[in-house]
Coordinates of C-alpha atoms in Angstrom, one line a residue:
M1 CA 23.6 21.8 -84.1
S2 CA 21.4 24.2 -86.2
A3 CA 18.3 22.0 -86.0
P4 CA 16.8 23.7 -83.0
L5 CA 16.7 26.9 -85.0
R6 CA 14.4 25.6 -87.7
G7 CA 10.7 25.3 -87.8
T8 CA 8.0 27.1 -85.8
P9 CA 9.4 28.8 -82.7
K10 CA 8.2 27.2 -79.5
K11 CA 7.0 28.7 -76.3
V12 CA 9.8 30.7 -74.6
L13 CA 11.3 29.1 -71.6
K14 CA 11.1 30.7 -68.2
P15 CA 14.5 30.3 -66.4
G16 CA 14.8 31.6 -62.8
L17 CA 12.8 34.6 -62.1
I18 CA 12.2 35.7 -65.7
L19 CA 8.7 35.8 -67.1
A20 CA 8.7 36.6 -70.8
V21 CA 5.8 37.4 -73.1
T22 CA 7.0 37.4 -76.7
G23 CA 6.2 39.9 -79.4
V24 CA 6.1 39.7 -83.1
L25 CA 8.3 40.0 -86.2
A26 CA 12.1 40.0 -86.5
L27 CA 15.1 41.7 -88.0
L28 CA 18.6 40.5 -87.3
C29 CA 20.2 43.4 -85.5
C30 CA 19.6 47.0 -84.6
G31 CA 16.4 47.7 -86.4
G32 CA 13.1 46.0 -87.3
A33 CA 9.5 45.8 -86.3
V34 CA 8.1 46.8 -82.9
S35 CA 8.3 44.0 -80.4
A36 CA 7.9 43.8 -76.6
V37 CA 9.1 41.6 -73.8
I38 CA 7.6 42.0 -70.4
F39 CA 9.7 40.9 -67.4
G40 CA 8.4 40.4 -63.9
D41 CA 9.7 41.6 -60.5
L42 CA 13.3 42.3 -61.4
A43 CA 12.9 44.2 -64.6
N44 CA 10.8 47.0 -63.2
S45 CA 13.9 48.8 -62.0
Q46 CA 17.2 47.8 -63.6
S47 CA 19.1 50.1 -61.4
N48 CA 18.1 48.0 -58.4
L49 CA 18.7 44.7 -60.1
S50 CA 22.0 43.8 -58.6
N51 CA 20.7 44.7 -55.1
A52 CA 17.8 42.3 -55.6
L53 CA 20.1 39.3 -56.2
G54 CA 22.1 37.4 -53.6
C55 CA 25.5 35.7 -54.2
G56 CA 25.4 33.1 -51.4
G57 CA 26.8 33.4 -47.9
P58 CA 29.2 31.9 -45.4
N59 CA 26.8 29.4 -43.8
V60 CA 26.6 25.7 -44.6
I61 CA 23.0 24.9 -45.7
S62 CA 20.7 22.7 -43.7
V63 CA 19.4 19.5 -45.2
N64 CA 16.6 19.2 -42.6
G65 CA 13.1 20.5 -42.8
E66 CA 10.8 20.8 -45.8
F67 CA 12.0 21.5 -49.4
D68 CA 10.0 23.1 -52.2
R69 CA 9.7 21.6 -55.6
V70 CA 12.0 23.0 -58.3
G71 CA 10.8 22.4 -61.8
P72 CA 10.2 18.6 -62.2
Y73 CA 12.1 17.8 -59.0
G74 CA 10.1 17.1 -55.8
P75 CA 11.1 17.8 -52.2
D76 CA 13.0 14.5 -51.7
Q77 CA 15.0 15.1 -54.9
V78 CA 15.8 18.7 -53.9
R79 CA 16.9 17.5 -50.5
N80 CA 19.4 15.2 -52.3
A81 CA 20.6 18.2 -54.2
A82 CA 21.0 20.0 -50.9
I83 CA 23.1 17.2 -49.5
I84 CA 25.3 17.4 -52.6
V85 CA 25.7 21.2 -52.1
K86 CA 26.3 20.9 -48.3
T87 CA 29.0 18.3 -49.0
G88 CA 30.7 20.7 -51.4
Q89 CA 30.5 23.5 -48.9
E90 CA 32.1 21.4 -46.2
M91 CA 34.9 20.4 -48.5
K92 CA 35.5 24.0 -49.5
V93 CA 34.7 23.2 -53.1
P94 CA 33.9 26.4 -55.1
P95 CA 30.3 26.8 -56.0
R96 CA 30.9 26.0 -59.7
G97 CA 31.6 22.5 -58.4
W98 CA 28.2 22.4 -56.8
V99 CA 26.5 23.2 -60.1
I100 CA 28.5 20.6 -61.9
A101 CA 27.7 18.0 -59.2
V102 CA 24.0 18.7 -59.1
A103 CA 23.8 18.6 -62.9
T104 CA 25.7 15.3 -63.0
A105 CA 23.3 13.7 -60.5
M106 CA 20.3 15.0 -62.5
Q107 CA 21.6 13.2 -65.5
E108 CA 22.7 10.0 -63.7
S109 CA 19.8 9.5 -61.3
T110 CA 17.3 12.4 -61.6
L111 CA 18.5 13.2 -58.1
T112 CA 17.1 9.9 -56.8
N113 CA 19.2 7.7 -54.6
H114 CA 18.7 4.5 -56.6
G115 CA 19.5 1.1 -55.2
H116 CA 20.1 -1.8 -57.5
L117 CA 17.5 -1.6 -60.4
G118 CA 17.6 -5.2 -61.5
P119 CA 17.5 -5.7 -65.3
R120 CA 17.3 -1.9 -65.7
N121 CA 20.6 -1.5 -63.8
D122 CA 23.7 -0.3 -65.7
H123 CA 26.1 -3.0 -64.4
D124 CA 26.4 -2.4 -60.7
S125 CA 25.7 1.3 -60.7
L126 CA 24.2 2.7 -57.5
G127 CA 23.2 6.0 -55.8
L128 CA 22.9 9.6 -56.9
F129 CA 25.9 9.5 -59.2
Q130 CA 25.4 5.8 -60.3
Q131 CA 28.9 5.0 -59.1
R132 CA 30.1 1.3 -59.4
P133 CA 31.6 -0.7 -56.6
S134 CA 33.4 -2.7 -59.2
Q135 CA 35.2 0.4 -60.4
G136 CA 36.5 1.4 -57.0
W137 CA 34.0 4.0 -55.9
G138 CA 33.3 2.2 -52.6
T139 CA 31.2 -0.5 -51.2
P140 CA 27.4 -0.6 -52.1
E141 CA 26.6 0.6 -48.6
Q142 CA 29.0 3.5 -48.9
I143 CA 27.8 4.6 -52.3
M144 CA 24.2 4.6 -51.1
D145 CA 25.1 7.3 -48.6
P146 CA 24.5 10.5 -50.6
S147 CA 27.2 12.4 -48.6
Y148 CA 29.8 9.7 -49.3
S149 CA 28.9 9.5 -53.0
A150 CA 29.1 13.3 -53.4
T151 CA 32.4 13.4 -51.6
K152 CA 33.8 10.8 -54.0
F153 CA 32.5 12.9 -56.9
Y154 CA 34.1 16.1 -55.7
E155 CA 37.4 14.3 -54.9
K156 CA 37.7 13.2 -58.5
L157 CA 36.5 16.5 -59.9
L158 CA 39.1 18.5 -58.0
K159 CA 41.8 16.4 -59.6
V160 CA 40.7 17.5 -63.1
D161 CA 43.1 20.2 -64.4
G162 CA 41.2 23.4 -65.0
W163 CA 37.9 22.0 -64.1
E164 CA 36.4 25.4 -63.1
I165 CA 36.8 26.8 -66.6
L166 CA 35.9 23.7 -68.5
P167 CA 32.4 23.4 -70.0
L168 CA 30.2 21.5 -67.5
T169 CA 29.8 18.5 -69.8
V170 CA 33.5 18.1 -70.2
A171 CA 34.3 18.4 -66.4
A172 CA 31.5 16.0 -65.6
Q173 CA 32.5 13.5 -68.2
R174 CA 36.1 13.4 -66.9
V175 CA 34.8 12.3 -63.6
Q176 CA 32.0 10.0 -64.7
I177 CA 33.4 8.5 -68.0
S178 CA 29.8 8.1 -69.2
A179 CA 28.6 6.4 -72.4
Y180 CA 26.7 9.7 -73.1
P181 CA 29.4 12.3 -72.7
N182 CA 27.3 15.2 -74.0
A183 CA 24.2 14.6 -71.9
Y184 CA 25.2 16.6 -68.8
A185 CA 25.1 20.1 -70.4
K186 CA 21.3 20.2 -70.8
H187 CA 20.9 20.1 -67.0
E188 CA 23.1 23.1 -66.3
P189 CA 20.3 25.8 -66.3
L190 CA 18.1 23.9 -63.9
A191 CA 21.1 22.8 -61.7
T192 CA 22.0 26.5 -61.5
Q193 CA 18.4 27.4 -60.4
I194 CA 18.4 24.7 -57.7
V195 CA 21.8 25.8 -56.3
N196 CA 20.6 29.4 -56.3
S197 CA 17.4 28.5 -54.5
L198 CA 19.3 26.5 -51.8
T199 CA 22.1 29.0 -51.2
D200 CA 20.6 32.5 -51.8
G201 CA 22.3 32.8 -55.1
A202 CA 25.7 31.1 -54.8
A203 CA 25.6 30.1 -58.5
R204 CA 26.1 33.8 -59.2
A205 CA 29.3 33.9 -57.1
V206 CA 33.0 33.1 -57.2
L207 CA 35.0 31.8 -54.3
V208 CA 38.0 34.0 -53.4
D209 CA 40.2 33.4 -50.4
G210 CA 37.6 31.0 -49.0
Q211 CA 34.8 33.6 -49.3
L212 CA 31.9 33.9 -51.7
R213 CA 31.4 37.1 -53.6
C214 CA 29.5 38.2 -56.7
A215 CA 31.5 37.6 -59.8
G216 CA 33.1 40.6 -61.5
F217 CA 34.1 41.2 -65.2
G218 CA 36.6 38.6 -66.4
E219 CA 35.4 36.1 -63.8
I220 CA 33.2 33.2 -64.7
S221 CA 30.4 32.8 -62.2
A222 CA 29.4 29.4 -60.8
S223 CA 26.6 29.3 -63.3
G224 CA 29.2 29.2 -66.1
W225 CA 28.5 32.7 -67.4
T226 CA 30.6 35.9 -67.9
A227 CA 30.1 39.3 -69.5
P228 CA 31.3 39.5 -73.1
V229 CA 33.1 42.8 -72.6
G230 CA 33.7 45.1 -69.6
A231 CA 31.7 48.2 -70.8
E232 CA 28.7 50.3 -70.0
V233 CA 25.4 49.8 -71.6
V234 CA 25.0 52.8 -73.9
S235 CA 21.8 51.8 -75.6
A236 CA 19.3 49.6 -73.7
F237 CA 16.9 46.8 -74.7
R238 CA 13.6 47.9 -76.4
T239 CA 13.4 51.5 -75.1
A240 CA 10.6 53.9 -76.0
Q241 CA 13.0 55.5 -78.4
R242 CA 14.2 52.2 -79.9
P243 CA 11.4 49.7 -79.4
S244 CA 12.9 47.3 -82.0
H245 CA 16.4 47.2 -80.4
H246 CA 16.4 43.6 -79.5
G247 CA 19.6 43.6 -77.5
V248 CA 21.9 46.1 -75.7
D249 CA 24.9 48.1 -77.0
L250 CA 28.0 47.9 -74.9
G251 CA 30.3 50.8 -75.4
A252 CA 33.7 49.1 -75.7
G253 CA 36.4 50.5 -77.9
R254 CA 37.5 49.2 -81.3
N255 CA 39.5 45.9 -81.1
T256 CA 38.4 45.1 -77.5
P257 CA 38.4 41.3 -77.2
I258 CA 34.9 39.8 -77.2
L259 CA 34.4 36.8 -74.9
A260 CA 32.0 33.9 -75.3
S261 CA 29.5 34.5 -72.5
A262 CA 29.2 30.8 -71.7
S263 CA 30.2 27.4 -73.2
G264 CA 28.5 26.3 -76.3
V265 CA 28.7 25.6 -80.0
V266 CA 29.1 28.3 -82.6
I267 CA 26.1 28.2 -85.0
V268 CA 26.7 31.4 -87.0
S269 CA 30.0 33.1 -87.9
R270 CA 29.9 35.3 -90.9
C271 CA 29.3 38.8 -92.4
D272 CA 25.6 39.6 -92.3
V273 CA 24.9 41.0 -95.7
G274 CA 28.2 41.1 -97.4
N275 CA 29.4 44.7 -96.6
C276 CA 31.9 44.0 -93.9
D277 CA 35.1 45.2 -95.7
R278 CA 34.5 48.7 -94.2
D279 CA 33.0 50.5 -91.2
G280 CA 29.3 50.6 -91.2
S281 CA 26.8 53.5 -90.7
P282 CA 23.3 54.1 -89.4
S283 CA 22.1 53.5 -93.0
T284 CA 24.0 50.2 -93.4
P285 CA 21.9 47.1 -92.8
G286 CA 22.6 44.2 -90.6
C287 CA 25.0 43.0 -87.9
G288 CA 28.2 43.3 -89.9
W289 CA 30.6 40.6 -88.8
F290 CA 28.8 38.6 -86.1
V291 CA 28.7 35.3 -84.2
E292 CA 25.9 33.3 -82.6
I293 CA 26.5 30.6 -80.0
L294 CA 24.0 28.0 -78.9
H295 CA 24.3 27.2 -75.1
A296 CA 22.7 24.7 -72.8
G297 CA 19.0 25.0 -72.4
Q298 CA 18.7 26.3 -76.0
V299 CA 19.9 29.8 -75.1
I300 CA 21.5 31.7 -78.0
T301 CA 23.8 34.7 -77.6
R302 CA 24.5 37.0 -80.5
Y303 CA 27.6 39.3 -80.9
C304 CA 27.4 42.0 -83.6
H305 CA 29.5 44.6 -85.4
M306 CA 32.9 42.9 -85.0
N307 CA 35.8 44.7 -86.6
S308 CA 37.0 41.8 -88.6
K309 CA 36.2 38.2 -89.4
P310 CA 35.4 36.3 -86.2
K311 CA 38.0 34.1 -84.6
V312 CA 35.7 31.1 -84.4
N313 CA 33.9 29.0 -87.1
V314 CA 30.6 27.3 -87.3
G315 CA 30.7 24.0 -85.3
D316 CA 33.5 25.2 -83.0
R317 CA 32.9 24.4 -79.3
V318 CA 33.8 27.3 -77.1
A319 CA 34.2 27.7 -73.3
A320 CA 33.1 30.7 -71.3
G321 CA 35.7 33.4 -71.6
D322 CA 37.1 32.3 -74.9
I323 CA 37.9 35.2 -77.3
I324 CA 35.5 34.9 -80.3
G325 CA 36.3 38.3 -82.1
V326 CA 37.0 41.9 -81.5
V327 CA 34.8 45.0 -81.2
G328 CA 34.2 47.1 -84.3
T329 CA 31.6 49.1 -86.1
T330 CA 30.6 47.0 -89.2
G331 CA 27.0 46.8 -90.3
N332 CA 24.2 49.0 -88.9
S333 CA 26.5 51.0 -86.5
S334 CA 27.4 54.6 -85.8
G335 CA 30.6 53.8 -83.9
P336 CA 32.6 51.0 -82.2
H337 CA 30.5 49.0 -79.8
L338 CA 29.3 45.4 -79.2
H339 CA 25.6 44.8 -79.8
F340 CA 24.8 41.8 -77.6
E341 CA 21.6 39.8 -77.7
V342 CA 20.2 36.8 -75.7
H343 CA 17.5 34.6 -77.2
L344 CA 15.6 31.8 -75.5
D345 CA 14.2 28.4 -76.7
G346 CA 16.5 28.3 -79.7
D347 CA 14.5 31.2 -81.3
R348 CA 16.7 33.5 -83.3
S349 CA 14.0 36.0 -84.1
S350 CA 12.8 38.9 -82.1
R351 CA 10.2 36.7 -80.5
G352 CA 12.9 34.8 -78.6
A353 CA 14.9 37.9 -77.5
V354 CA 15.0 38.8 -73.8
D355 CA 16.7 41.7 -72.0
P356 CA 20.4 40.8 -71.7
V357 CA 20.8 43.0 -68.6
V358 CA 18.2 41.0 -66.7
F359 CA 19.3 37.6 -68.1
M360 CA 23.0 38.1 -67.3
A361 CA 22.4 39.5 -63.8
L362 CA 20.4 36.4 -62.9
R363 CA 23.5 34.3 -63.9
G364 CA 26.0 36.4 -61.9
A365 CA 27.5 38.0 -65.0
P366 CA 26.1 41.6 -64.8
L367 CA 26.5 44.0 -67.7
G368 CA 27.3 47.7 -67.3
K369 CA 24.6 50.0 -65.9
A370 CA 22.1 51.1 -68.4
A371 CA 22.6 54.6 -69.7
V372 CA 20.1 57.2 -68.3

C-alpha cells in the first residue's frame, strides 16, 4: 500500500469546495521550510466555517428537473444517484447508507441503468447495482427500476451487523458479494460529494431519533469521518508565526485515546528519529511516535507525538473511530498534544498538506475552534 507515496508527487486533488495551491519543500512534523496552501471561499474565515456548511434537512429530495454534472457524472447519472438517495430517505435509512449505496452503484454501473450488455454482461447482471435475477434479486423488469433496485440494496445492507461503522468497502461487499471486494472504497469521496450536493450536506450528518443533525465528536459522519480527539486547536495551520506548521495541534491531555479519522490502511507506525523513550522538547526533531493512514481517494492522515508505541502496525486495516494510540509529547513538542495533518493525492510532503480544519469540516468531522 506504500506505492502511491513513491515517485514524483502528482497534482493535488480538489475534493468538494477545496482549492489548493501547493508550496515547496518538506519536513515531517512541526518545523521545516516555508510553504503555503491557499483555500477558496470557506478558508477566508475559519470562525464562520461551520455556519457555511449544511448537514441536510427533513425534506425528501426531488428527482425531477435538471441536474448538474458532478465530476465525471452527467445529469442522467446524477439523477440516478438522486433516486438512490430519495429511496434511502423514504426508507428512513441513515445518510451513511446513501453514501454507501451511491458509491456501490458508481462501481457497479457508473450510475448508469444498464440493461443486458450482451457478451460484456456479467452473467445476468442488470441495473444500477448489477443485480442478478438468477440470484433472487427480482425479475429483470423489477431490477431495471432504479427505485426497486435501490430498495433491495438497502434491505440487504440494513441486515449487515454494524454496517454504519464498517469501512464502506466492507459494508458494500457484504451486500454485493463482488469479485472485486476492495473496489468500492475509491468511490467514497465522490459519492460523498454527490450526496452533499443533492441534500445540502447530509453526508456531514448523523441520523438521531429520525432527524438529521451535524455529527459531533465521537460520532462518525455519513461521509465516514470523525475527529481524532475532542480538543481545541491550540496551534493552527501555517500561521504567520509558524508558516511551516503543516498541520494543527489539538490540545488533548496525555494518554487521551487517538482515533483513526476514517477507515484506511496504516502505512507508517514508528518512532520518527529514534528518540521516543522520553518526552520531547522544542529542540527535539521529528514527530516522535507517529502513525500515518492511507484513506480512500489517496488522502493521508498523520498523527504525531504519541506517548508510547502506537497500537497499530503497518498494513493494519482500521475503521473510523478505532483507537490507534494515545496522546503524548514525544519528538518536537513542548507539551502533550496531538499534531494532526491531512495530505492529498498520496503526497506525504508539505506540498500535499492542506488545512485539517477546513478538510474535516467539509466532511462533517469538525475540529475544535482555532485559537485566537
